[in-house]
């Protein structure tokens, strides 16, 4: 089955304690699509400007991502700049320039409308809602967002959430969105808005999943070197949704496996800047790290 993703394609400028890059390929849809492409066909909807480089287009094309829905608009590609201190769980945004995304309201290509899996990656919630209204009968819709949209477009975000099954956000966003301190209460509040599953990304502490009937926790992989956490959340979501779409299974075990696969993809992504690590993985590297996760969390009954 194929996944439809809408989100940002960006030129990012990022400073971490381990280095700095300027105007490199990033964006929520790029990280998501490349991570998901290892498991499932991916159809992408996004906009780039006249300055979008052919070699960056090639990064997406080389992963087999369907780019029929990628519009080249007049103007400049989305720009984001941010920095991280030694607390790599917290990005400080220095600048956001929406550029071509300011007025982007795409019509979905006909072939995209019957998508079974939809990921509304971090972007303007009006755009997320608009895309979702053009999809016929999806099996699973997941949404990610960030403080920028929670602060600037709270009503639009609540409208978009009404059609969503699964919300994937980080712990600070969960608290900001719901006004609740504990994640258990945040989940209960989110369930009242539409989604029946909340996946909370907790950076180096891993992931927590809540449904009205179950909970699941996965750690993050303990890495020796981390270069840049940008895109960890999106590559988590890409591994997670990609695995679900690839297997076609939405049972509890498949969802748990998908959370670990998401964590695997996020762990690779943070090893280098931009998509440098994510785009060159082999299946055996992915499988080895999945097994390492299993060992990391295995323990016997009393
Ligand atoms: P994350 O997975 O949360 O680290 O996402 C990082 C990516 O989100 C970067 O590549 C940015 O280009 C992108 N980004 C940052 N701010 C926004 C925004 N307001 N809307 C959409 N994408 C964004």
mmCIF file of C-alpha atoms and ligand atoms in Angstrom:
data_model
loop_
_atom_site.group_PDB
_atom_site.id
_atom_site.type_symbol
_atom_site.label_atom_id
_atom_site.label_comp_id
_atom_site.label_asym_id
_atom_site.label_seq_id
_atom_site.Cartn_x
_atom_site.Cartn_y
_atom_site.Cartn_z
ATOM 1 C CA UNK A 1 0.000 0.000 0.000
ATOM 2 C CA UNK A 2 1.168 3.558 -0.641
ATOM 3 C CA UNK A 3 1.523 6.486 1.748
ATOM 4 C CA UNK A 4 0.551 10.021 0.855
ATOM 5 C CA UNK A 5 2.584 12.686 2.671
ATOM 6 C CA UNK A 6 2.149 16.444 2.695
ATOM 7 C CA UNK A 7 4.682 18.598 4.514
ATOM 8 C CA UNK A 8 7.578 20.984 4.096
ATOM 9 C CA UNK A 9 10.577 20.725 1.822
ATOM 10 C CA UNK A 10 13.129 23.135 3.168
ATOM 11 C CA UNK A 11 16.573 24.583 3.036
ATOM 12 C CA UNK A 12 17.747 24.365 6.651
ATOM 13 C CA UNK A 13 20.571 26.184 8.372
ATOM 14 C CA UNK A 14 21.468 24.386 11.580
ATOM 15 C CA UNK A 15 24.014 24.817 14.347
ATOM 16 C CA UNK A 16 24.659 22.045 16.898
ATOM 17 C CA UNK A 17 27.518 21.668 19.413
ATOM 18 C CA UNK A 18 29.119 19.348 16.815
ATOM 19 C CA UNK A 19 29.043 21.491 13.698
ATOM 20 C CA UNK A 20 27.089 23.797 11.449
ATOM 21 C CA UNK A 21 25.475 23.624 7.992
ATOM 22 C CA UNK A 22 23.886 26.293 5.797
ATOM 23 C CA UNK A 23 20.954 25.847 3.410
ATOM 24 C CA UNK A 24 20.949 22.062 3.270
ATOM 25 C CA UNK A 25 18.022 19.894 2.176
ATOM 26 C CA UNK A 26 15.519 19.363 5.000
ATOM 27 C CA UNK A 27 11.838 19.762 5.740
ATOM 28 C CA UNK A 28 9.313 17.495 7.406
ATOM 29 C CA UNK A 29 8.171 15.856 4.143
ATOM 30 C CA UNK A 30 11.733 15.174 2.939
ATOM 31 C CA UNK A 31 12.809 13.373 6.105
ATOM 32 C CA UNK A 32 9.519 11.485 6.314
ATOM 33 C CA UNK A 33 9.455 10.425 2.670
ATOM 34 C CA UNK A 34 13.060 9.203 2.562
ATOM 35 C CA UNK A 35 12.640 7.190 5.793
ATOM 36 C CA UNK A 36 9.311 5.680 4.652
ATOM 37 C CA UNK A 37 10.675 4.842 1.188
ATOM 38 C CA UNK A 38 12.621 1.869 2.627
ATOM 39 C CA UNK A 39 9.316 0.116 3.429
ATOM 40 C CA UNK A 40 6.528 1.356 1.169
ATOM 41 C CA UNK A 41 5.787 3.393 -1.969
ATOM 42 C CA UNK A 42 5.516 7.093 -1.060
ATOM 43 C CA UNK A 43 3.601 9.866 -2.853
ATOM 44 C CA UNK A 44 4.668 13.348 -1.907
ATOM 45 C CA UNK A 45 2.792 16.661 -1.933
ATOM 46 C CA UNK A 46 4.830 19.808 -1.298
ATOM 47 C CA UNK A 47 6.076 22.984 -2.926
ATOM 48 C CA UNK A 48 9.575 24.169 -3.753
ATOM 49 C CA UNK A 49 10.739 27.463 -5.223
ATOM 50 C CA UNK A 50 12.664 28.354 -8.353
ATOM 51 C CA UNK A 51 15.878 28.020 -6.327
ATOM 52 C CA UNK A 52 15.375 24.287 -5.611
ATOM 53 C CA UNK A 53 18.503 22.486 -6.795
ATOM 54 C CA UNK A 54 18.415 19.535 -9.215
ATOM 55 C CA UNK A 55 20.726 17.523 -6.929
ATOM 56 C CA UNK A 56 18.185 17.845 -4.087
ATOM 57 C CA UNK A 57 15.361 16.759 -6.396
ATOM 58 C CA UNK A 58 17.556 13.774 -7.235
ATOM 59 C CA UNK A 59 17.865 12.783 -3.530
ATOM 60 C CA UNK A 60 14.081 12.257 -3.437
ATOM 61 C CA UNK A 61 13.807 10.739 -6.917
ATOM 62 C CA UNK A 62 16.617 8.267 -6.244
ATOM 63 C CA UNK A 63 14.620 6.853 -3.321
ATOM 64 C CA UNK A 64 11.741 6.060 -5.715
ATOM 65 C CA UNK A 65 9.424 8.699 -4.195
ATOM 66 C CA UNK A 66 6.492 9.672 -6.450
ATOM 67 C CA UNK A 67 7.003 13.396 -7.123
ATOM 68 C CA UNK A 68 3.894 14.077 -9.243
ATOM 69 C CA UNK A 69 2.570 16.171 -6.361
ATOM 70 C CA UNK A 70 5.734 18.269 -5.985
ATOM 71 C CA UNK A 71 4.950 21.760 -7.286
ATOM 72 C CA UNK A 72 7.624 24.199 -8.395
ATOM 73 C CA UNK A 73 6.214 27.641 -7.578
ATOM 74 C CA UNK A 74 7.376 31.182 -8.258
ATOM 75 C CA UNK A 75 9.502 32.386 -5.350
ATOM 76 C CA UNK A 76 11.864 30.826 -2.852
ATOM 77 C CA UNK A 77 11.891 27.431 -1.164
ATOM 78 C CA UNK A 78 10.836 27.294 2.533
ATOM 79 C CA UNK A 79 13.697 28.244 4.880
ATOM 80 C CA UNK A 80 14.181 27.216 8.522
ATOM 81 C CA UNK A 81 17.128 27.971 10.747
ATOM 82 C CA UNK A 82 17.670 26.678 14.223
ATOM 83 C CA UNK A 83 20.214 25.712 16.828
ATOM 84 C CA UNK A 84 20.676 23.162 19.569
ATOM 85 C CA UNK A 85 22.643 23.352 22.801
ATOM 86 C CA UNK A 86 23.921 20.258 24.591
ATOM 87 C CA UNK A 87 20.276 19.454 25.322
ATOM 88 C CA UNK A 88 19.677 18.018 21.885
ATOM 89 C CA UNK A 89 16.006 17.402 22.645
ATOM 90 C CA UNK A 90 15.205 21.088 22.252
ATOM 91 C CA UNK A 91 15.564 23.002 18.974
ATOM 92 C CA UNK A 92 15.655 26.783 19.203
ATOM 93 C CA UNK A 93 14.107 28.238 16.050
ATOM 94 C CA UNK A 94 16.016 31.298 14.837
ATOM 95 C CA UNK A 95 13.951 31.980 11.697
ATOM 96 C CA UNK A 96 11.075 30.502 9.694
ATOM 97 C CA UNK A 97 10.369 31.781 6.166
ATOM 98 C CA UNK A 98 7.326 30.050 4.679
ATOM 99 C CA UNK A 99 8.057 31.477 1.199
ATOM 100 C CA UNK A 100 6.278 29.289 -1.418
ATOM 101 C CA UNK A 101 4.194 27.627 1.319
ATOM 102 C CA UNK A 102 2.480 30.900 2.178
ATOM 103 C CA UNK A 103 -0.185 30.501 -0.519
ATOM 104 C CA UNK A 104 0.245 26.857 -1.513
ATOM 105 C CA UNK A 105 -3.192 25.171 -1.922
ATOM 106 C CA UNK A 106 -2.650 22.102 -4.126
ATOM 107 C CA UNK A 107 -5.236 19.949 -5.930
ATOM 108 C CA UNK A 108 -4.272 16.333 -5.347
ATOM 109 C CA UNK A 109 -3.277 14.402 -8.486
ATOM 110 C CA UNK A 110 -6.087 11.903 -9.267
ATOM 111 C CA UNK A 111 -3.779 8.935 -8.584
ATOM 112 C CA UNK A 112 -3.146 10.213 -5.029
ATOM 113 C CA UNK A 113 -6.800 10.408 -3.945
ATOM 114 C CA UNK A 114 -7.263 6.757 -3.078
ATOM 115 C CA UNK A 115 -4.311 6.681 -0.633
ATOM 116 C CA UNK A 116 -4.818 4.259 2.267
ATOM 117 C CA UNK A 117 -2.177 5.791 4.533
ATOM 118 C CA UNK A 118 -1.896 9.550 4.931
ATOM 119 C CA UNK A 119 0.753 11.448 6.852
ATOM 120 C CA UNK A 120 0.095 15.126 7.463
ATOM 121 C CA UNK A 121 3.657 16.143 8.285
ATOM 122 C CA UNK A 122 4.447 19.367 10.090
ATOM 123 C CA UNK A 123 3.116 22.247 7.972
ATOM 124 C CA UNK A 124 0.266 24.813 8.029
ATOM 125 C CA UNK A 125 -2.778 23.009 9.536
ATOM 126 C CA UNK A 126 -5.074 24.627 6.934
ATOM 127 C CA UNK A 127 -3.006 22.886 4.272
ATOM 128 C CA UNK A 128 -3.132 19.598 6.225
ATOM 129 C CA UNK A 129 -6.947 19.867 6.448
ATOM 130 C CA UNK A 130 -7.289 20.805 2.798
ATOM 131 C CA UNK A 131 -5.263 17.781 1.636
ATOM 132 C CA UNK A 132 -7.164 15.403 3.893
ATOM 133 C CA UNK A 133 -10.500 16.609 2.502
ATOM 134 C CA UNK A 134 -9.331 15.522 -0.982
ATOM 135 C CA UNK A 135 -8.496 11.920 0.019
ATOM 136 C CA UNK A 136 -11.349 9.451 -0.570
ATOM 137 C CA UNK A 137 -11.324 6.839 2.203
ATOM 138 C CA UNK A 138 -8.021 6.513 4.051
ATOM 139 C CA UNK A 139 -7.376 3.592 6.429
ATOM 140 C CA UNK A 140 -5.025 5.526 8.689
ATOM 141 C CA UNK A 141 -4.387 9.267 8.986
ATOM 142 C CA UNK A 142 -1.546 10.544 11.167
ATOM 143 C CA UNK A 143 -0.589 14.154 11.890
ATOM 144 C CA UNK A 144 2.490 15.907 13.259
ATOM 145 C CA UNK A 145 2.762 19.576 14.195
ATOM 146 C CA UNK A 146 4.969 21.926 16.221
ATOM 147 C CA UNK A 147 4.895 24.908 18.584
ATOM 148 C CA UNK A 148 4.888 27.360 15.632
ATOM 149 C CA UNK A 149 1.447 26.119 14.473
ATOM 150 C CA UNK A 150 0.074 25.467 17.981
ATOM 151 C CA UNK A 151 0.740 29.153 18.739
ATOM 152 C CA UNK A 152 -0.206 30.692 15.385
ATOM 153 C CA UNK A 153 -3.124 28.557 14.159
ATOM 154 C CA UNK A 154 -4.754 26.725 17.094
ATOM 155 C CA UNK A 155 -8.295 26.635 15.619
ATOM 156 C CA UNK A 156 -7.111 25.353 12.235
ATOM 157 C CA UNK A 157 -5.109 22.681 14.030
ATOM 158 C CA UNK A 158 -8.164 21.481 15.991
ATOM 159 C CA UNK A 159 -10.142 21.346 12.718
ATOM 160 C CA UNK A 160 -7.457 19.224 11.080
ATOM 161 C CA UNK A 161 -7.259 16.933 14.133
ATOM 162 C CA UNK A 162 -10.951 16.017 13.864
ATOM 163 C CA UNK A 163 -10.151 13.791 10.844
ATOM 164 C CA UNK A 164 -6.997 12.232 12.286
ATOM 165 C CA UNK A 165 -6.568 8.749 13.847
ATOM 166 C CA UNK A 166 -3.083 9.143 15.210
ATOM 167 C CA UNK A 167 -1.259 12.207 16.542
ATOM 168 C CA UNK A 168 2.557 12.116 16.631
ATOM 169 C CA UNK A 169 4.127 15.006 18.581
ATOM 170 C CA UNK A 170 6.910 15.581 21.078
ATOM 171 C CA UNK A 171 6.360 15.882 24.827
ATOM 172 C CA UNK A 172 6.655 19.698 24.963
ATOM 173 C CA UNK A 173 4.139 19.997 22.116
ATOM 174 C CA UNK A 174 1.747 17.561 23.840
ATOM 175 C CA UNK A 175 1.800 19.720 26.964
ATOM 176 C CA UNK A 176 1.490 22.977 25.026
ATOM 177 C CA UNK A 177 -1.381 21.672 22.871
ATOM 178 C CA UNK A 178 -3.443 20.221 25.726
ATOM 179 C CA UNK A 179 -2.464 22.395 28.685
ATOM 180 C CA UNK A 180 -1.955 19.163 30.681
ATOM 181 C CA UNK A 181 1.228 18.395 32.596
ATOM 182 C CA UNK A 182 1.140 14.597 32.563
ATOM 183 C CA UNK A 183 1.199 12.789 29.256
ATOM 184 C CA UNK A 184 -1.545 10.423 30.457
ATOM 185 C CA UNK A 185 -3.922 13.369 30.838
ATOM 186 C CA UNK A 186 -2.696 14.933 27.603
ATOM 187 C CA UNK A 187 -3.628 11.681 25.825
ATOM 188 C CA UNK A 188 -7.134 11.664 27.337
ATOM 189 C CA UNK A 189 -7.674 15.211 26.115
ATOM 190 C CA UNK A 190 -6.393 14.398 22.605
ATOM 191 C CA UNK A 191 -8.791 11.410 22.401
ATOM 192 C CA UNK A 192 -11.673 13.867 22.838
ATOM 193 C CA UNK A 193 -10.615 15.779 19.697
ATOM 194 C CA UNK A 194 -10.585 12.914 17.163
ATOM 195 C CA UNK A 195 -7.392 10.821 17.351
ATOM 196 C CA UNK A 196 -7.576 7.459 19.132
ATOM 197 C CA UNK A 197 -3.797 7.077 19.401
ATOM 198 C CA UNK A 198 -1.201 9.511 20.730
ATOM 199 C CA UNK A 199 2.478 8.871 20.040
ATOM 200 C CA UNK A 200 4.760 11.097 22.100
ATOM 201 C CA UNK A 201 8.364 11.547 20.931
ATOM 202 C CA UNK A 202 10.716 12.183 23.834
ATOM 203 C CA UNK A 203 14.035 12.697 22.035
ATOM 204 C CA UNK A 204 16.861 10.723 23.599
ATOM 205 C CA UNK A 205 14.364 9.158 26.062
ATOM 206 C CA UNK A 206 12.421 7.377 23.337
ATOM 207 C CA UNK A 207 8.716 7.153 22.553
ATOM 208 C CA UNK A 208 5.494 6.594 24.497
ATOM 209 C CA UNK A 209 2.278 5.470 22.831
ATOM 210 C CA UNK A 210 -1.195 5.799 24.324
ATOM 211 C CA UNK A 211 -4.531 4.424 23.139
ATOM 212 C CA UNK A 212 -7.681 4.323 25.297
ATOM 213 C CA UNK A 213 -6.863 0.633 26.051
ATOM 214 C CA UNK A 214 -3.074 0.257 25.958
ATOM 215 C CA UNK A 215 0.312 1.862 26.447
ATOM 216 C CA UNK A 216 3.694 1.076 24.955
ATOM 217 C CA UNK A 217 7.173 2.494 25.561
ATOM 218 C CA UNK A 218 10.321 2.228 23.426
ATOM 219 C CA UNK A 219 13.721 3.693 24.278
ATOM 220 C CA UNK A 220 15.885 5.647 21.877
ATOM 221 C CA UNK A 221 18.945 3.764 20.645
ATOM 222 C CA UNK A 222 22.004 4.712 22.742
ATOM 223 C CA UNK A 223 24.350 6.200 20.120
ATOM 224 C CA UNK A 224 28.006 6.995 20.585
ATOM 225 C CA UNK A 225 27.872 10.032 18.294
ATOM 226 C CA UNK A 226 25.006 12.383 17.548
ATOM 227 C CA UNK A 227 25.632 15.146 15.035
ATOM 228 C CA UNK A 228 22.233 16.757 14.415
ATOM 229 C CA UNK A 229 18.790 15.887 15.805
ATOM 230 C CA UNK A 230 16.940 17.806 13.047
ATOM 231 C CA UNK A 231 14.451 15.543 11.316
ATOM 232 C CA UNK A 232 14.534 12.844 14.010
ATOM 233 C CA UNK A 233 10.788 13.239 14.572
ATOM 234 C CA UNK A 234 9.996 13.061 10.856
ATOM 235 C CA UNK A 235 12.250 10.106 10.194
ATOM 236 C CA UNK A 236 10.630 8.365 13.196
ATOM 237 C CA UNK A 237 7.233 9.000 11.613
ATOM 238 C CA UNK A 238 8.543 7.797 8.225
ATOM 239 C CA UNK A 239 9.812 4.495 9.629
ATOM 240 C CA UNK A 240 6.612 4.073 11.662
ATOM 241 C CA UNK A 241 4.108 4.795 8.867
ATOM 242 C CA UNK A 242 6.283 3.129 6.213
ATOM 243 C CA UNK A 243 6.382 -0.083 8.211
ATOM 244 C CA UNK A 244 2.605 -0.070 8.779
ATOM 245 C CA UNK A 245 1.867 0.631 5.141
ATOM 246 C CA UNK A 246 4.379 -1.980 3.951
ATOM 247 C CA UNK A 247 2.905 -4.700 6.188
ATOM 248 C CA UNK A 248 -0.750 -3.693 5.698
ATOM 249 C CA UNK A 249 -1.327 -4.744 9.329
ATOM 250 C CA UNK A 250 -2.788 -2.342 11.921
ATOM 251 C CA UNK A 251 -2.936 -4.822 14.819
ATOM 252 C CA UNK A 252 -1.349 -4.077 18.200
ATOM 253 C CA UNK A 253 1.855 -6.098 17.496
ATOM 254 C CA UNK A 254 2.372 -4.413 14.124
ATOM 255 C CA UNK A 255 1.980 -0.990 15.737
ATOM 256 C CA UNK A 256 4.595 -1.872 18.370
ATOM 257 C CA UNK A 257 6.994 -3.123 15.687
ATOM 258 C CA UNK A 258 6.343 0.065 13.727
ATOM 259 C CA UNK A 259 7.285 2.184 16.749
ATOM 260 C CA UNK A 260 10.595 0.354 16.997
ATOM 261 C CA UNK A 261 11.166 0.720 13.215
ATOM 262 C CA UNK A 262 10.492 4.448 13.562
ATOM 263 C CA UNK A 263 13.038 4.610 16.372
ATOM 264 C CA UNK A 264 15.553 2.741 14.170
ATOM 265 C CA UNK A 265 15.185 5.288 11.355
ATOM 266 C CA UNK A 266 15.424 8.261 13.741
ATOM 267 C CA UNK A 267 18.596 6.808 15.253
ATOM 268 C CA UNK A 268 20.275 6.686 11.839
ATOM 269 C CA UNK A 269 19.128 10.169 10.878
ATOM 270 C CA UNK A 270 20.816 11.937 13.798
ATOM 271 C CA UNK A 271 24.232 10.479 12.925
ATOM 272 C CA UNK A 272 24.796 13.059 10.147
ATOM 273 C CA UNK A 273 23.488 16.444 8.981
ATOM 274 C CA UNK A 274 20.607 16.786 6.523
ATOM 275 C CA UNK A 275 19.579 13.493 4.841
ATOM 276 C CA UNK A 276 23.161 12.302 4.423
ATOM 277 C CA UNK A 277 22.811 9.189 6.576
ATOM 278 C CA UNK A 278 19.160 8.437 5.948
ATOM 279 C CA UNK A 279 19.353 8.337 2.175
ATOM 280 C CA UNK A 280 22.153 5.788 1.883
ATOM 281 C CA UNK A 281 21.013 3.009 4.234
ATOM 282 C CA UNK A 282 20.971 -0.666 3.342
ATOM 283 C CA UNK A 283 18.292 -3.131 4.359
ATOM 284 C CA UNK A 284 20.819 -5.099 6.431
ATOM 285 C CA UNK A 285 21.858 -1.992 8.402
ATOM 286 C CA UNK A 286 18.184 -1.376 9.194
ATOM 287 C CA UNK A 287 17.542 -5.000 10.201
ATOM 288 C CA UNK A 288 20.693 -5.148 12.377
ATOM 289 C CA UNK A 289 19.643 -2.077 14.291
ATOM 290 C CA UNK A 290 16.101 -3.408 14.718
ATOM 291 C CA UNK A 291 17.620 -6.531 16.303
ATOM 292 C CA UNK A 292 19.828 -4.362 18.523
ATOM 293 C CA UNK A 293 16.661 -2.639 19.786
ATOM 294 C CA UNK A 294 15.125 -5.999 20.623
ATOM 295 C CA UNK A 295 18.197 -7.010 22.636
ATOM 296 C CA UNK A 296 18.294 -3.640 24.373
ATOM 297 C CA UNK A 297 14.782 -4.029 25.755
ATOM 298 C CA UNK A 298 14.574 -7.785 26.295
ATOM 299 C CA UNK A 299 14.088 -9.101 29.830
ATOM 300 C CA UNK A 300 12.735 -12.319 31.361
ATOM 301 C CA UNK A 301 9.660 -12.892 33.503
ATOM 302 C CA UNK A 302 10.177 -13.054 37.270
HETATM 303 P P1 LIG B 1 11.961 17.641 13.335
HETATM 304 O O1 LIG B 1 11.709 16.224 12.896
HETATM 305 O O2 LIG B 1 10.897 18.123 14.268
HETATM 306 O O3 LIG B 1 13.344 17.872 13.812
HETATM 307 O O4 LIG B 1 11.738 18.544 12.011
HETATM 308 C C1 LIG B 1 12.727 19.319 11.436
HETATM 309 C C2 LIG B 1 12.283 19.850 10.087
HETATM 310 O O5 LIG B 1 11.077 20.612 10.218
HETATM 311 C C3 LIG B 1 13.320 20.793 9.516
HETATM 312 O O6 LIG B 1 13.931 20.182 8.404
HETATM 313 C C4 LIG B 1 12.547 22.054 9.137
HETATM 314 O O7 LIG B 1 12.783 22.481 7.823
HETATM 315 C C5 LIG B 1 11.088 21.699 9.319
HETATM 316 N N1 LIG B 1 10.318 22.806 9.905
HETATM 317 C C6 LIG B 1 10.721 23.676 10.869
HETATM 318 N N2 LIG B 1 9.728 24.559 11.161
HETATM 319 C C7 LIG B 1 8.674 24.223 10.381
HETATM 320 C C8 LIG B 1 7.335 24.738 10.221
HETATM 321 N N3 LIG B 1 6.888 25.787 10.941
HETATM 322 N N4 LIG B 1 6.510 24.126 9.336
HETATM 323 C C9 LIG B 1 6.952 23.067 8.618
HETATM 324 N N5 LIG B 1 8.182 22.531 8.707
HETATM 325 C C10 LIG B 1 9.041 23.092 9.583
#
